């Protein structure tokens, strides 16, 4: 999976970390503290990633209404297009990997992966 992610990132002129950032932001704006938690780094460490994403025109930071100290991150139009294209290509690669499986095995794989992702999100949210 990491190999697919790295190859597809490179084809889209992204680092794997930039690709992860864009995919996280596809669901909507996220706070810098939340993103730092998702990446397992301090907010200060996320600043460099955001600086590079902003220079490339992929994402932007803005103030959170009602909280002068907080920043939220959103995708730009270019970032949204890059995230959608990246996600589509990763999905296609995974479809190719599982295409030789019997239909019930593909469905079982999809179900198990969805459950793992949901559990990971739930445990991340609980510790956040």
Tab-separated table of C-alpha atoms in Angstrom:
chain	number	residue	atom	x	y	z
A	1	UNK	CA	0.000	0.000	0.000
A	2	UNK	CA	2.788	2.403	0.883
A	3	UNK	CA	4.487	1.598	-2.427
A	4	UNK	CA	1.324	2.469	-4.357
A	5	UNK	CA	0.934	5.670	-2.383
A	6	UNK	CA	4.570	6.666	-3.051
A	7	UNK	CA	4.432	5.868	-6.799
A	8	UNK	CA	1.146	7.694	-7.327
A	9	UNK	CA	2.362	10.668	-5.272
A	10	UNK	CA	5.458	10.933	-7.450
A	11	UNK	CA	3.392	10.785	-10.655
A	12	UNK	CA	1.344	13.711	-9.330
A	13	UNK	CA	4.462	15.682	-8.315
A	14	UNK	CA	3.552	15.347	-4.636
A	15	UNK	CA	5.328	13.893	-1.669
A	16	UNK	CA	3.384	11.160	0.147
A	17	UNK	CA	2.914	13.569	3.070
A	18	UNK	CA	1.509	16.265	0.762
A	19	UNK	CA	-0.842	13.701	-0.768
A	20	UNK	CA	-2.040	12.682	2.705
A	21	UNK	CA	-2.638	16.322	3.600
A	22	UNK	CA	-4.685	16.904	0.452
A	23	UNK	CA	-6.741	13.756	1.009
A	24	UNK	CA	-7.439	14.703	4.632
A	25	UNK	CA	-8.633	18.123	3.477
A	26	UNK	CA	-10.993	16.669	0.857
A	27	UNK	CA	-13.542	16.164	3.649
A	28	UNK	CA	-13.435	19.867	4.469
A	29	UNK	CA	-11.410	22.399	6.440
A	30	UNK	CA	-9.334	21.133	9.339
A	31	UNK	CA	-7.667	22.971	12.177
A	32	UNK	CA	-3.895	23.032	12.399
A	33	UNK	CA	-4.038	21.239	15.780
A	34	UNK	CA	-6.235	18.499	14.309
A	35	UNK	CA	-3.915	18.072	11.323
A	36	UNK	CA	-0.875	17.927	13.589
A	37	UNK	CA	-2.625	15.147	15.518
A	38	UNK	CA	-3.426	13.267	12.282
A	39	UNK	CA	0.250	13.396	11.316
A	40	UNK	CA	1.475	12.651	14.837
A	41	UNK	CA	3.553	15.844	15.033
A	42	UNK	CA	3.513	19.098	16.969
A	43	UNK	CA	1.747	22.046	15.353
A	44	UNK	CA	5.092	23.763	14.810
A	45	UNK	CA	6.288	20.801	12.713
A	46	UNK	CA	3.200	21.079	10.522
A	47	UNK	CA	4.079	24.669	9.643
A	48	UNK	CA	6.767	23.662	7.128
A	49	UNK	CA	4.385	21.296	5.325
A	50	UNK	CA	1.761	24.022	5.175
A	51	UNK	CA	4.293	26.600	3.960
A	52	UNK	CA	5.191	24.328	1.033
A	53	UNK	CA	1.533	23.521	0.266
A	54	UNK	CA	0.665	27.213	0.229
A	55	UNK	CA	3.642	28.092	-2.009
A	56	UNK	CA	2.415	25.475	-4.490
A	57	UNK	CA	-1.122	26.863	-4.304
A	58	UNK	CA	-2.582	23.596	-2.974
A	59	UNK	CA	-3.921	24.726	0.412
A	60	UNK	CA	-4.387	27.850	2.435
A	61	UNK	CA	-4.543	28.798	6.090
A	62	UNK	CA	-7.111	31.220	7.443
A	63	UNK	CA	-8.258	32.442	10.836
A	64	UNK	CA	-11.016	30.556	12.632
A	65	UNK	CA	-13.939	32.888	13.275
A	66	UNK	CA	-14.236	33.551	16.987
A	67	UNK	CA	-10.735	32.258	17.858
A	68	UNK	CA	-7.897	34.644	16.985
A	69	UNK	CA	-5.221	32.078	17.831
A	70	UNK	CA	-6.556	29.184	15.758
A	71	UNK	CA	-5.982	28.561	12.076
A	72	UNK	CA	-7.905	26.312	9.747
A	73	UNK	CA	-6.626	24.807	6.529
A	74	UNK	CA	-8.634	24.469	3.335
A	75	UNK	CA	-7.875	23.208	-0.138
A	76	UNK	CA	-7.557	25.619	-3.009
A	77	UNK	CA	-9.184	24.700	-6.321
A	78	UNK	CA	-5.815	23.369	-7.524
A	79	UNK	CA	-5.412	21.378	-4.306
A	80	UNK	CA	-8.910	19.909	-4.638
A	81	UNK	CA	-8.200	18.861	-8.240
A	82	UNK	CA	-4.860	17.314	-7.224
A	83	UNK	CA	-6.459	15.448	-4.299
A	84	UNK	CA	-9.284	14.087	-6.442
A	85	UNK	CA	-6.878	12.958	-9.177
A	86	UNK	CA	-4.530	11.356	-6.643
A	87	UNK	CA	-7.372	9.569	-4.860
A	88	UNK	CA	-8.806	8.287	-8.150
A	89	UNK	CA	-5.453	6.892	-9.247
A	90	UNK	CA	-4.791	5.185	-5.901
A	91	UNK	CA	-8.294	3.679	-6.065
A	92	UNK	CA	-7.627	2.422	-9.598
A	93	UNK	CA	-4.338	0.843	-8.474
A	94	UNK	CA	-6.112	-0.916	-5.604
A	95	UNK	CA	-8.840	-2.105	-7.971
A	96	UNK	CA	-6.130	-3.594	-10.213
A	97	UNK	CA	-4.542	-5.332	-7.223
A	98	UNK	CA	-7.806	-6.924	-6.161
A	99	UNK	CA	-9.215	-7.632	-9.621
A	100	UNK	CA	-7.970	-11.230	-9.613
A	101	UNK	CA	-9.874	-11.998	-6.410
A	102	UNK	CA	-13.261	-13.629	-6.518
A	103	UNK	CA	-16.111	-11.109	-6.091
A	104	UNK	CA	-16.905	-12.264	-2.545
A	105	UNK	CA	-13.208	-11.983	-1.596
A	106	UNK	CA	-13.028	-8.444	-3.029
A	107	UNK	CA	-16.102	-7.496	-1.011
A	108	UNK	CA	-14.642	-9.101	2.119
A	109	UNK	CA	-11.387	-7.175	1.605
A	110	UNK	CA	-13.306	-3.902	1.117
A	111	UNK	CA	-15.396	-4.511	4.236
A	112	UNK	CA	-12.403	-5.379	6.406
A	113	UNK	CA	-10.422	-2.357	5.170
A	114	UNK	CA	-13.396	-0.036	5.804
A	115	UNK	CA	-13.673	-1.425	9.349
A	116	UNK	CA	-9.961	-0.937	10.011
A	117	UNK	CA	-10.143	2.652	8.762
A	118	UNK	CA	-13.261	3.374	10.837
A	119	UNK	CA	-11.624	1.956	13.976
A	120	UNK	CA	-8.478	3.972	13.339
A	121	UNK	CA	-10.512	7.161	12.927
A	122	UNK	CA	-12.518	6.421	16.064
A	123	UNK	CA	-9.398	5.779	18.154
A	124	UNK	CA	-7.768	8.944	16.782
A	125	UNK	CA	-10.854	10.998	17.566
A	126	UNK	CA	-11.079	9.558	21.075
A	127	UNK	CA	-7.457	10.443	21.846
A	128	UNK	CA	-7.807	13.889	20.344
